[in-house]
Coordinates of C-alpha atoms and ligand atoms in Angstrom, one line a residue:
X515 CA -9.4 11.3 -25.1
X516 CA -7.5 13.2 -27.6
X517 CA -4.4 15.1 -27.5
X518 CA -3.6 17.6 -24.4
X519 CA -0.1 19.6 -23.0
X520 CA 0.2 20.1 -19.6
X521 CA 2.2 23.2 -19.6
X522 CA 4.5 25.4 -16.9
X523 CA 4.2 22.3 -14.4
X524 CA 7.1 21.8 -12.4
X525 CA 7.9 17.8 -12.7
X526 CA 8.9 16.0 -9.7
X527 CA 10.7 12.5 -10.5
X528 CA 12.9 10.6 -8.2
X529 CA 15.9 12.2 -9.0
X530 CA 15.1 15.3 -10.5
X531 CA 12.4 18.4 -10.6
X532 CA 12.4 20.6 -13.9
X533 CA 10.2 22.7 -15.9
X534 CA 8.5 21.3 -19.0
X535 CA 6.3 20.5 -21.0
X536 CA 4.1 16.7 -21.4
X537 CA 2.7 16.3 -24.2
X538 CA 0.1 13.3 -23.8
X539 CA -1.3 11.6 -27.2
X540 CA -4.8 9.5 -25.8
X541 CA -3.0 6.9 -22.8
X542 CA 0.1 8.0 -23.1
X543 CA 2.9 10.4 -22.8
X544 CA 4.2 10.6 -26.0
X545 CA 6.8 13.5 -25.3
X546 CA 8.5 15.5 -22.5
X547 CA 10.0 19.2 -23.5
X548 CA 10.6 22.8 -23.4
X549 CA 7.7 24.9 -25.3
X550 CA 5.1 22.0 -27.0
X551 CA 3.2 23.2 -29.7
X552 CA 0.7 20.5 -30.5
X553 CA -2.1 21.8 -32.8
X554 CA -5.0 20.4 -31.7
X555 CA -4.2 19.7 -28.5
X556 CA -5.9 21.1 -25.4
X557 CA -3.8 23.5 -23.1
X558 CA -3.7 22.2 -18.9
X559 CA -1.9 25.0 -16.9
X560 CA -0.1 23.7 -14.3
X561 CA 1.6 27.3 -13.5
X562 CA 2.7 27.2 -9.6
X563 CA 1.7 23.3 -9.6
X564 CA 4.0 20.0 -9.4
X565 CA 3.4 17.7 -11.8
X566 CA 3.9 13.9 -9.8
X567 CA 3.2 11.0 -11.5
X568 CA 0.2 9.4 -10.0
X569 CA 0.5 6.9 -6.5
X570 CA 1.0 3.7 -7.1
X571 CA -0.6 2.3 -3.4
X572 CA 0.4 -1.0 -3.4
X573 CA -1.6 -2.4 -0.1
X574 CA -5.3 -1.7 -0.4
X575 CA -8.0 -4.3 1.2
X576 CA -11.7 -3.2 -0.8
X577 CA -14.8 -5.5 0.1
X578 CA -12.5 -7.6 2.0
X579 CA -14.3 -9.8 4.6
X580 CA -12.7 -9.3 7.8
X581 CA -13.8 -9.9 11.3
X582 CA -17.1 -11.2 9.8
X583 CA -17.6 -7.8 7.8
X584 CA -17.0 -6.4 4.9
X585 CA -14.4 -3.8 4.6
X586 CA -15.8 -0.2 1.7
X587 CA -15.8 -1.2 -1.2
X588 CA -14.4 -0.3 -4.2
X589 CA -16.9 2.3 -6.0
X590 CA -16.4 4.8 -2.9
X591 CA -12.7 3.8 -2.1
X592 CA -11.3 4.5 -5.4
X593 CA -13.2 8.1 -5.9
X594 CA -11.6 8.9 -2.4
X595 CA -8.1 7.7 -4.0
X596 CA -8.3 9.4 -7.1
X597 CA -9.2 12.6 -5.3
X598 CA -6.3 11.9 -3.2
X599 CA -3.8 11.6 -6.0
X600 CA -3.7 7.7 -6.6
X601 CA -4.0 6.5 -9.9
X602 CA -3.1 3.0 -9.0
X603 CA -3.7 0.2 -6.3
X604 CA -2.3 -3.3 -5.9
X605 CA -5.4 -5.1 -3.8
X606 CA -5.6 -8.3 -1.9
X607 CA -7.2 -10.7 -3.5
X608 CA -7.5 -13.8 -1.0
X609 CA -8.1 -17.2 -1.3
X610 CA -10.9 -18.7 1.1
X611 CA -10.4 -22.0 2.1
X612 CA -10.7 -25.0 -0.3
X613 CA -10.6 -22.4 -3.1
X614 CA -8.1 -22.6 -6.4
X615 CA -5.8 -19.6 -7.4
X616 CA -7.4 -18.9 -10.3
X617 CA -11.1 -18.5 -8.6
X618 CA -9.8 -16.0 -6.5
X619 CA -8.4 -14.1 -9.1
X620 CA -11.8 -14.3 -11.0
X621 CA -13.7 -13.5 -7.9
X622 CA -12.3 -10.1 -7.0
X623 CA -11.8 -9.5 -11.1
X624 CA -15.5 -9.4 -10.8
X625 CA -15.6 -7.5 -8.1
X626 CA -14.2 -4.6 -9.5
X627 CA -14.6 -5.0 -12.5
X628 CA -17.2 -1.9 -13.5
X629 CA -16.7 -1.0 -10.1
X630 CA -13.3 0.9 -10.0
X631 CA -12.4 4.3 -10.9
X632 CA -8.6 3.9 -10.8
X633 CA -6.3 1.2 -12.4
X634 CA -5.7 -1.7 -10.4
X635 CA -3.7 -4.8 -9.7
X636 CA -3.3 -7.7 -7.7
X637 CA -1.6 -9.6 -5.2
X638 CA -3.2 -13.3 -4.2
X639 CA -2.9 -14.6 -0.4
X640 CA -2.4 -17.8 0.5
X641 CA -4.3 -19.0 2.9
X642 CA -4.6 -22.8 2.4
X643 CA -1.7 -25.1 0.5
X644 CA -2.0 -28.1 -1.2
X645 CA -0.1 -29.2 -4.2
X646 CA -2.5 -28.3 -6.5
X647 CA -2.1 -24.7 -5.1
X648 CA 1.8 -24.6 -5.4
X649 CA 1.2 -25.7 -9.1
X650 CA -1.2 -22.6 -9.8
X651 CA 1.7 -20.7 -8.9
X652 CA 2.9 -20.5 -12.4
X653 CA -0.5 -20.0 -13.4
X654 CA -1.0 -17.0 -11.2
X655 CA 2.0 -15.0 -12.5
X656 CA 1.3 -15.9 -16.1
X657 CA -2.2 -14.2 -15.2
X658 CA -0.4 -10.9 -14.0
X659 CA -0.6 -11.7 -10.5
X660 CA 3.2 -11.7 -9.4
X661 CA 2.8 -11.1 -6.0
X662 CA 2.0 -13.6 -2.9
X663 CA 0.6 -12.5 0.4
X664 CA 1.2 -14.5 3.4
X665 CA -0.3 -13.5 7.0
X666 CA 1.6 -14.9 9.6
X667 CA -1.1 -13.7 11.9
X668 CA -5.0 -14.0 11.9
X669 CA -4.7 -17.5 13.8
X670 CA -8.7 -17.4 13.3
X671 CA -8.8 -17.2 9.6
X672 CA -5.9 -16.5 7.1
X673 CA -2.8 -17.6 8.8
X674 CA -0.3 -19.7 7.5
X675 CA 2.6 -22.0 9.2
X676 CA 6.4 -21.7 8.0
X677 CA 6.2 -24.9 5.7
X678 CA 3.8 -23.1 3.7
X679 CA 5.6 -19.8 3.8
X680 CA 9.0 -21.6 2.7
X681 CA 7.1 -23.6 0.4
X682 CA 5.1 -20.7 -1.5
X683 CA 8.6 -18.3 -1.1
X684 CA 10.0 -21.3 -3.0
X685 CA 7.7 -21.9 -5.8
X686 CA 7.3 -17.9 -6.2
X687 CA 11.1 -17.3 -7.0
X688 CA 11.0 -20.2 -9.8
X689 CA 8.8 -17.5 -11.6
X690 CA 10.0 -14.7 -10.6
X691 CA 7.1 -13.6 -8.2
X692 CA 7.6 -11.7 -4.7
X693 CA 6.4 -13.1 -1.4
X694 CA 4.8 -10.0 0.8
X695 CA 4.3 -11.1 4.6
X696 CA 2.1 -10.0 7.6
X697 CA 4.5 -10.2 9.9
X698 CA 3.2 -10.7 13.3
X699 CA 3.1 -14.2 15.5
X700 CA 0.1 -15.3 15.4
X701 CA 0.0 -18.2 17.8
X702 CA 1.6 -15.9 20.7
X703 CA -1.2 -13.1 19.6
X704 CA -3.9 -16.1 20.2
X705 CA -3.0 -17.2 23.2
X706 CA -2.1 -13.8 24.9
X707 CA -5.3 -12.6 23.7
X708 CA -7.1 -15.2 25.6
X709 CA -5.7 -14.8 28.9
X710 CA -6.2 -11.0 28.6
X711 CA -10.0 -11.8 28.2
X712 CA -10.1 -14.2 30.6
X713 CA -8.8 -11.3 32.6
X714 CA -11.7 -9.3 31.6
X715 CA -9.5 -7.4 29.6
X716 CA -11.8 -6.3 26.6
X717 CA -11.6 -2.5 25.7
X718 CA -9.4 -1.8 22.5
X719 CA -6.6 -0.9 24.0
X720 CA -6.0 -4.7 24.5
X721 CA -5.4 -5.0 21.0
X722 CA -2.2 -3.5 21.3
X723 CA -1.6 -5.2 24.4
X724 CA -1.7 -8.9 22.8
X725 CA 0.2 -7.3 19.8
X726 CA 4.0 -6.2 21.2
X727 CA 6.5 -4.9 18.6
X728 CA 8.7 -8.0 19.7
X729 CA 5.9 -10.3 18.3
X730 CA 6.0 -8.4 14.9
X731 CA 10.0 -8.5 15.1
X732 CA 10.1 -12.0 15.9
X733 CA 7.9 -12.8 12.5
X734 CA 10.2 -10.7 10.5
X735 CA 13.1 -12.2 11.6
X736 CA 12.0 -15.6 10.8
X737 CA 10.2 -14.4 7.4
X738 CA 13.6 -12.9 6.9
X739 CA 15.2 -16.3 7.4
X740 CA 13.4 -18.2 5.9
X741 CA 13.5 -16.0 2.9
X742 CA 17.4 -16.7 3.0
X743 CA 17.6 -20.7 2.9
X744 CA 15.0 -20.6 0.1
X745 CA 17.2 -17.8 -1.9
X746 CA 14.2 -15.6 -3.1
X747 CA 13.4 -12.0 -2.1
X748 CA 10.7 -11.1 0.8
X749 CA 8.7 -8.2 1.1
X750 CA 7.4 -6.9 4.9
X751 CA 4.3 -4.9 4.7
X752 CA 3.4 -2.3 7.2
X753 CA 6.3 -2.3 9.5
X754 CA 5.4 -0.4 12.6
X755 CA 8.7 0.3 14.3
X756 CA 12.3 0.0 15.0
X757 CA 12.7 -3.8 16.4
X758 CA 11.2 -4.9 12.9
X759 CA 13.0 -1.9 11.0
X760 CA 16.0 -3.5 12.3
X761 CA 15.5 -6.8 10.9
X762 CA 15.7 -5.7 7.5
X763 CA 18.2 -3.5 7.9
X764 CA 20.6 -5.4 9.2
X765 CA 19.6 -8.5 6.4
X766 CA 19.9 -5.8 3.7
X767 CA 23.5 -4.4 5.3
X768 CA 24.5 -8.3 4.3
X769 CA 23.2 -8.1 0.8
X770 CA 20.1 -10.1 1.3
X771 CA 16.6 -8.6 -1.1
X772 CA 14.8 -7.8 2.0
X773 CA 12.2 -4.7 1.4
X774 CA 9.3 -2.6 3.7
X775 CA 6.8 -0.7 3.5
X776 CA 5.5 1.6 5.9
X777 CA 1.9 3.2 6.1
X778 CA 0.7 6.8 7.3
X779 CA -0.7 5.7 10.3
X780 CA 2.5 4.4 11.5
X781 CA 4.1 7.9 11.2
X782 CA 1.1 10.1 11.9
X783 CA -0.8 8.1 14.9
X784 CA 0.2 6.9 17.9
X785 CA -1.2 4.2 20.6
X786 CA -2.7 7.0 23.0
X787 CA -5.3 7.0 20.3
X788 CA -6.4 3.4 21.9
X789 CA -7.1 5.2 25.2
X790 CA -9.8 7.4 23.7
X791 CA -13.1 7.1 25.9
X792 CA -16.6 5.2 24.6
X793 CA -14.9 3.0 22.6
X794 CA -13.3 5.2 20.1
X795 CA -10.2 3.5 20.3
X796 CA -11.2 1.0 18.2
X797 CA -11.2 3.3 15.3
X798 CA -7.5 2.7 15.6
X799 CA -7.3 -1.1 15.8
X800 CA -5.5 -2.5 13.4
X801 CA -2.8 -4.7 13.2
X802 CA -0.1 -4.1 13.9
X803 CA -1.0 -1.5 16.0
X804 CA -0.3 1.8 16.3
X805 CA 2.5 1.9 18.9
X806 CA 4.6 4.4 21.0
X807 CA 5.1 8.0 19.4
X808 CA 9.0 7.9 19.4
X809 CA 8.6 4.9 16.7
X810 CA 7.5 7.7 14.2
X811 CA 10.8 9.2 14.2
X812 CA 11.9 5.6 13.9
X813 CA 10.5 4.9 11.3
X814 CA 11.1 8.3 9.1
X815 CA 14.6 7.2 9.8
X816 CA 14.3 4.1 8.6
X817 CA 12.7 5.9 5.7
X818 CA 15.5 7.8 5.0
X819 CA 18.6 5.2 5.2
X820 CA 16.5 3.3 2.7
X821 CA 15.7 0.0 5.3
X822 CA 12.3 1.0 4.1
X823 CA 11.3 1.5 0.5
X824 CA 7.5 2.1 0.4
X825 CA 4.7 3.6 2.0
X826 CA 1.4 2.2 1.5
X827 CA -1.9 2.6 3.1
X828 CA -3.6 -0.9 4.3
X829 CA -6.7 1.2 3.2
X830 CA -9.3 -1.4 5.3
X831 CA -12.0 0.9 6.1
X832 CA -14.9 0.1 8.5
X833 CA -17.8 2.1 10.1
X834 CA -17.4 2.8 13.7
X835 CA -20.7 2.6 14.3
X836 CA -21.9 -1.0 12.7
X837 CA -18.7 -2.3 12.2
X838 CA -16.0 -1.5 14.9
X839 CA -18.8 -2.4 17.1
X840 CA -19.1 -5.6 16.4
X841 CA -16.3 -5.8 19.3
X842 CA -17.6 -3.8 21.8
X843 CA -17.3 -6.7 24.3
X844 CA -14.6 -8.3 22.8
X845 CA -11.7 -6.5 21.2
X846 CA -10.8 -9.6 19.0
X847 CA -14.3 -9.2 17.5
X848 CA -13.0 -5.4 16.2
X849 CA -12.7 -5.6 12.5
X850 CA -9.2 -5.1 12.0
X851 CA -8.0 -1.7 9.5
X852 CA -8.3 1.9 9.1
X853 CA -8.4 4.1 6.3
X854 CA -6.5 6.8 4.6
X855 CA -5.8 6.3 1.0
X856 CA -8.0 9.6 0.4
X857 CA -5.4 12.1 2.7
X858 CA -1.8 9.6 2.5
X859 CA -0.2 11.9 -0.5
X860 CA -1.2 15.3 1.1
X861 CA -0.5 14.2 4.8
X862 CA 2.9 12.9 3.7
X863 CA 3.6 15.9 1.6
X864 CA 2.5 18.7 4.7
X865 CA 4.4 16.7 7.6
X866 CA 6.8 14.8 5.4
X867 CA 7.8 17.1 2.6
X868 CA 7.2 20.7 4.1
X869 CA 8.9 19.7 7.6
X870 CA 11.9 18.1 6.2
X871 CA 11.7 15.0 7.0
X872 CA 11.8 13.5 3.3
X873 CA 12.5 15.4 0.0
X874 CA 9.5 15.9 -2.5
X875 CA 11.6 13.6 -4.8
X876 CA 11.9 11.3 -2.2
X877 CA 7.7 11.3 -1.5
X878 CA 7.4 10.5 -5.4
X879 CA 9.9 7.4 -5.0
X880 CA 8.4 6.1 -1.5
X881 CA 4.6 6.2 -3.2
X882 CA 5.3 6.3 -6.6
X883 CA 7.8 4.4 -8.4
X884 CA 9.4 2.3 -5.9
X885 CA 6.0 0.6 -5.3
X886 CA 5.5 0.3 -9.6
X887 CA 9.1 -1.4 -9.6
X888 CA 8.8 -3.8 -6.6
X889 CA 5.2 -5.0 -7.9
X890 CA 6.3 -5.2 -11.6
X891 CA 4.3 -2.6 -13.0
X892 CA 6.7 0.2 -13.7
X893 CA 7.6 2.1 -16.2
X894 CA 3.9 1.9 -17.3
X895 CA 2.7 2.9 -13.5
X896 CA 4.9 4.9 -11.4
X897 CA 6.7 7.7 -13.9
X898 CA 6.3 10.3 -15.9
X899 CA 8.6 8.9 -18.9
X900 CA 7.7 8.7 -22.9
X901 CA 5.6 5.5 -23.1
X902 CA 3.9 5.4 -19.7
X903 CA 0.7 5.7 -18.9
X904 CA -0.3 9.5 -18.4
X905 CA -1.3 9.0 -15.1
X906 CA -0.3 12.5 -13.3
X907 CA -0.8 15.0 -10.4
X908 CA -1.1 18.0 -10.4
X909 CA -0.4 19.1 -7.0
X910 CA -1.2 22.2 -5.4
X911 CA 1.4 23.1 -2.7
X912 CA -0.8 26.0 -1.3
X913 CA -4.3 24.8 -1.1
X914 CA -5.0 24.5 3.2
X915 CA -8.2 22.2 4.4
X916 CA -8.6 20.4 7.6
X917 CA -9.2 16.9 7.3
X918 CA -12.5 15.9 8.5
X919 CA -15.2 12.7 8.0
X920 CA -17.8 15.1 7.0
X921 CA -16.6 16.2 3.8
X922 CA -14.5 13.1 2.4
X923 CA -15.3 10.7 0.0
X924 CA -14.0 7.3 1.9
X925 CA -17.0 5.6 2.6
X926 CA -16.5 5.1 6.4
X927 CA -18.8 7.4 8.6
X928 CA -15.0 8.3 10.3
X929 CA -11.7 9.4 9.6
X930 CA -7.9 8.3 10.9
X931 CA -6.8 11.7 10.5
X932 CA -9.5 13.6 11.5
X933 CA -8.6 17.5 12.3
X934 CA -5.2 17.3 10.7
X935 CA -4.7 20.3 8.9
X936 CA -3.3 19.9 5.9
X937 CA -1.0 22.0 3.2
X938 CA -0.9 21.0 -0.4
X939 CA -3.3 19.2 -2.2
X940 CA -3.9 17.4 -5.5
X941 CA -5.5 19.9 -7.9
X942 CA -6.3 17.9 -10.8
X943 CA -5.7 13.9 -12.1
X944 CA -5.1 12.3 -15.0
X945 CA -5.7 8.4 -15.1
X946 CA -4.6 7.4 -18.5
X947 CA -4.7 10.7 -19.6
X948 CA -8.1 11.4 -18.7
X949 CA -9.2 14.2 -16.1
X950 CA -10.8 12.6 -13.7
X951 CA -10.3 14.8 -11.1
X952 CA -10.9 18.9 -11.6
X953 CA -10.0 21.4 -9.2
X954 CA -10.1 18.7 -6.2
X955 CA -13.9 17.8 -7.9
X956 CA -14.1 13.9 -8.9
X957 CA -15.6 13.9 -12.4
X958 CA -14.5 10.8 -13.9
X959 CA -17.0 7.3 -14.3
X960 CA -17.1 5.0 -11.4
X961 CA -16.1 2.4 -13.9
X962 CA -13.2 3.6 -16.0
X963 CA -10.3 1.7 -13.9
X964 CA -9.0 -1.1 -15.8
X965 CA -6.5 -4.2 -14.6
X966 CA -2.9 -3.7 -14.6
X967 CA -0.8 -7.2 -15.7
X968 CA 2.1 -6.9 -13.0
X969 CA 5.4 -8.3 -14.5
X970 CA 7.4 -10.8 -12.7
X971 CA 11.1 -10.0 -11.7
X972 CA 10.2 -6.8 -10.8
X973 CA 12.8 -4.7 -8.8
X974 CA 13.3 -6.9 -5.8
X975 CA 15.4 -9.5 -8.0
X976 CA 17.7 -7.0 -8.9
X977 CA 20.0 -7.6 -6.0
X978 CA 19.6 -11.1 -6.5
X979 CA 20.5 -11.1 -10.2
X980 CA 23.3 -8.6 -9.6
X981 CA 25.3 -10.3 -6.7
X982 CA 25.7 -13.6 -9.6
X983 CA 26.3 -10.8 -12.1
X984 CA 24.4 -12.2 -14.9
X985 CA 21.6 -9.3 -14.9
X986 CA 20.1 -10.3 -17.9
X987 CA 18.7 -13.8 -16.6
X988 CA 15.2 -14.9 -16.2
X989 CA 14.4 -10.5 -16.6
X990 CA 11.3 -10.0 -18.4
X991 CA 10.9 -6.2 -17.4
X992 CA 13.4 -3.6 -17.2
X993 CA 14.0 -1.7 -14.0
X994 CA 16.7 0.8 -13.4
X995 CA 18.6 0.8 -10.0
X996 CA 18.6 -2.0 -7.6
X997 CA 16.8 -0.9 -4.0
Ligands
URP1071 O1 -5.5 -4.2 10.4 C1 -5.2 -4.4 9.2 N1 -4.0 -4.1 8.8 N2 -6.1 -4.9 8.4 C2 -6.0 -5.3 7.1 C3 -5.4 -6.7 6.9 C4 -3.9 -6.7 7.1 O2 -3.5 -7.2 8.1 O3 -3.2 -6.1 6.3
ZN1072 ZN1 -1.5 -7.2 7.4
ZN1073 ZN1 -3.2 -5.0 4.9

């Protein structure tokens, strides 16, 4: 591993962009300054490059069963990722009926363990509650998995009711973990599905019929709620447009932790995509579903007044052909997810970044460190700061290339963004100060991605802890700035 000096780089934090120099001894960054001379140490030029610390994507789904499939798996997923500038993902670990906590965990340990070429963490959803569950809670977080995923939706399999939401948002704040929802209503979803099939109503645009923004605002609002009698912070995952945007802002406007994320799709697709003919629309199903077009301003709105704090993927990537089809006569039978984690940093930097919309500083926050903070893994993930991991971009803002399934590394035989064209473009990656990607070339092992402990009371109990002014309390990791 050695000693290296990434040199003439521009670096791009949150709040700043300078010129300097990082000097990285094996893992780590072990300084940041003008003019490093480090005998010894191997020269990267990062002249006319931005040095980013690497993406922190905090919402992946790899070999996740869904829909009776099995979403890509890890060994293609994370080359595509690393290519694309993410050094980091938080997966979904869930728990199948009947199962314990701690199975889960050492289920999808296994599965990628060997398996991954980025670091990784966890989140664990809930998807069936007994007492003996709610105990493992404690369990969980001492494991480094401080993070609990509820779907509110997915009536068929992983749903949950609100006693077991308000019950796990409970148990999670005692030790400082951080509930994430799906939120969508699932038993509305069921039953207006139904009818529309009964209707004879089965092409994929039906998906986003049964699936109204209201349905996915209503959720939020109760999550929201619910979050608020049982005093603990609530995280809402891929929030597709205003009527749930809303929600949080106007809970965050009275001081409560309420944070969002937002994914690509939701700001670079649009629901025409569900009208595309032989059944390429349900390339696009996913849920929520894409929705109207003048959401995406919406949402970059919602981006900028900070209602939203993170972008992540919901990498769930399926083949059209085998998999998507599996609902060719029934669009509940789609498999439900897209893909993207490959082309998210360089489709958010050429119609993000380079049309104004968000600064570049503001790019590294919404994928970077505001994700490390919120799932308790920063400063080691999520910043290029003495001590962290030296897990950096080097990010060519000139390099052009049209997105296209053909020549990607995502193991689905299609592509979400397929004929964007694209400007700017990771160059090379370090994960833990390794090169693992050269000149846009993958040439790390399939295997070197180890397991990231999260910490609990990460960033979203920083509200909490200062509206009753004792900071300090129950704080087992340091995070600057409330969000
Ligand atoms: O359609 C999606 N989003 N699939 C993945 C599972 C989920 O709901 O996040
Ligand atoms: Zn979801
Ligand atoms: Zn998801």
């Amino acid at each position: 591993m050695g000693k290296k000096v990434i040199k003439n780089g521009c670096i791009v934090t949150p709040s700043d962009r300078y010129y300097a120099d990082i000097y990285i001894d094996g893992d780590k960054i072990k300084s940041i300054g003008q003019d490093l001379h480090i005998p010894e140490a191997e020269i990267i030029n990062a002249d006319g490059l931005y040095v980013l610390p690497g993406a922190v994507d905090e919402h992946t789904h790899m070999s996740m069963p869904n829909g009776g499939t099995l979403s890509m798996p890890w060994e293609t997923e994370t080359v595509a990722a690393a290519v694309g500038g993410t050094t980091t993902i938080v997966d979904f670990a869930i728990q199948e009926k009947g199962s314990s906590l701690e199975d889960t965990i050492h289920k999808w340990r296994a599965r990628a363990t060997g398996n991954t070429a980025i670091d990784y963490s966890l989140h664990i959803a809930i998807t069936d509650l007994t007492d003996e569950i709610i105990r493992e809670i404690p369990l969980a977080v001492e494991q480094g998995v401080a993070t609990f995923k509820l779907f509110m939706a997915y009536k068929e399999d992983k749903m949950v009711d609100d006693s077991t939401l308000f019950q796990v948002l409970k148990k999670a704040k005692e030790v400082g973990g951080l509930v994430m929802v799906h939120a969508e209503n699932g038993d509305v979803i069921s039953l207006l599905q139904d009818q529309l099939i009964e209707e004879g109503k089965v092409q994929p645009l039906y998906h986003a019929v049964s699936r109204p923004i209201e349905i996915e605002a209503e959720a939020t609002r109760r999550a929201i709620a619910l979050a608020k009698v049982a005093e603990a912070p609530i995280f809402i995952v891929h929030v597709s447009g205003e009527e749930s945007a809303e929600e949080i802002r106007r809970a965050r406007s009275k001081g409560q932790p309420v944070y969002g994320e937002t994914c690509p799709h939701y700001l670079f697709l649009d629901e025409s995509y569900y009208d595309l003919p032989n059944f390429e629309g349900a390339k696009y199903v996913c849920s929520p579903p894409l929705r109207e077009k003048f959401q995406q301003e919406k949402l970059w709105s919602a981006i900028s007044d900070g209602t939203i704090q993170t972008i992540g993927t919901d990498h769930c990537s399926f083949n059209y052909k085998e998999q998507k089809h599996l609902g060719l006569n029934d669009f509940r039978k789609i498999p439900n997810g897209g893909n993207g984690i490959e082309n998210w940093i360089q489709l958010l930097y050429s119609y993000g970044v380079s049309t104004g919309k968000i600064s570049l500083n503001k790019l590294v926050e919404l994928t970077s460190s505001n994700p490390a903070k919120l799932m308790g893994l920063y400063p080691k993930k999520g910043s290029i700061s003495i001590g962290s991991d030296a897990d950096i971009v080097l990010f060519d803002p000139e390099i052009e290339q049209q997105i296209t399934a053909a020549k990607q590394k995502q193991g689905s035989d299609y592509n979400f963004y397929e004929g964007f064209k694209i400007k700017g473009s990771p160059r090379h990656v370090l994960l833990r100060g390794e090169v693992i990607v050269e000149n846009g070339s993958y040439i790390g092992c399939h295997s070197q991605g180890e397991f990231v402990k999260a910490q609990p009371y990460g960033a979203a109990y920083d509200m909490l802890s200062q509206k009753r002014g004792n900071k300090g309390e129950n704080q087992s990791n340091k995070v600057t700035g409330a969000l």
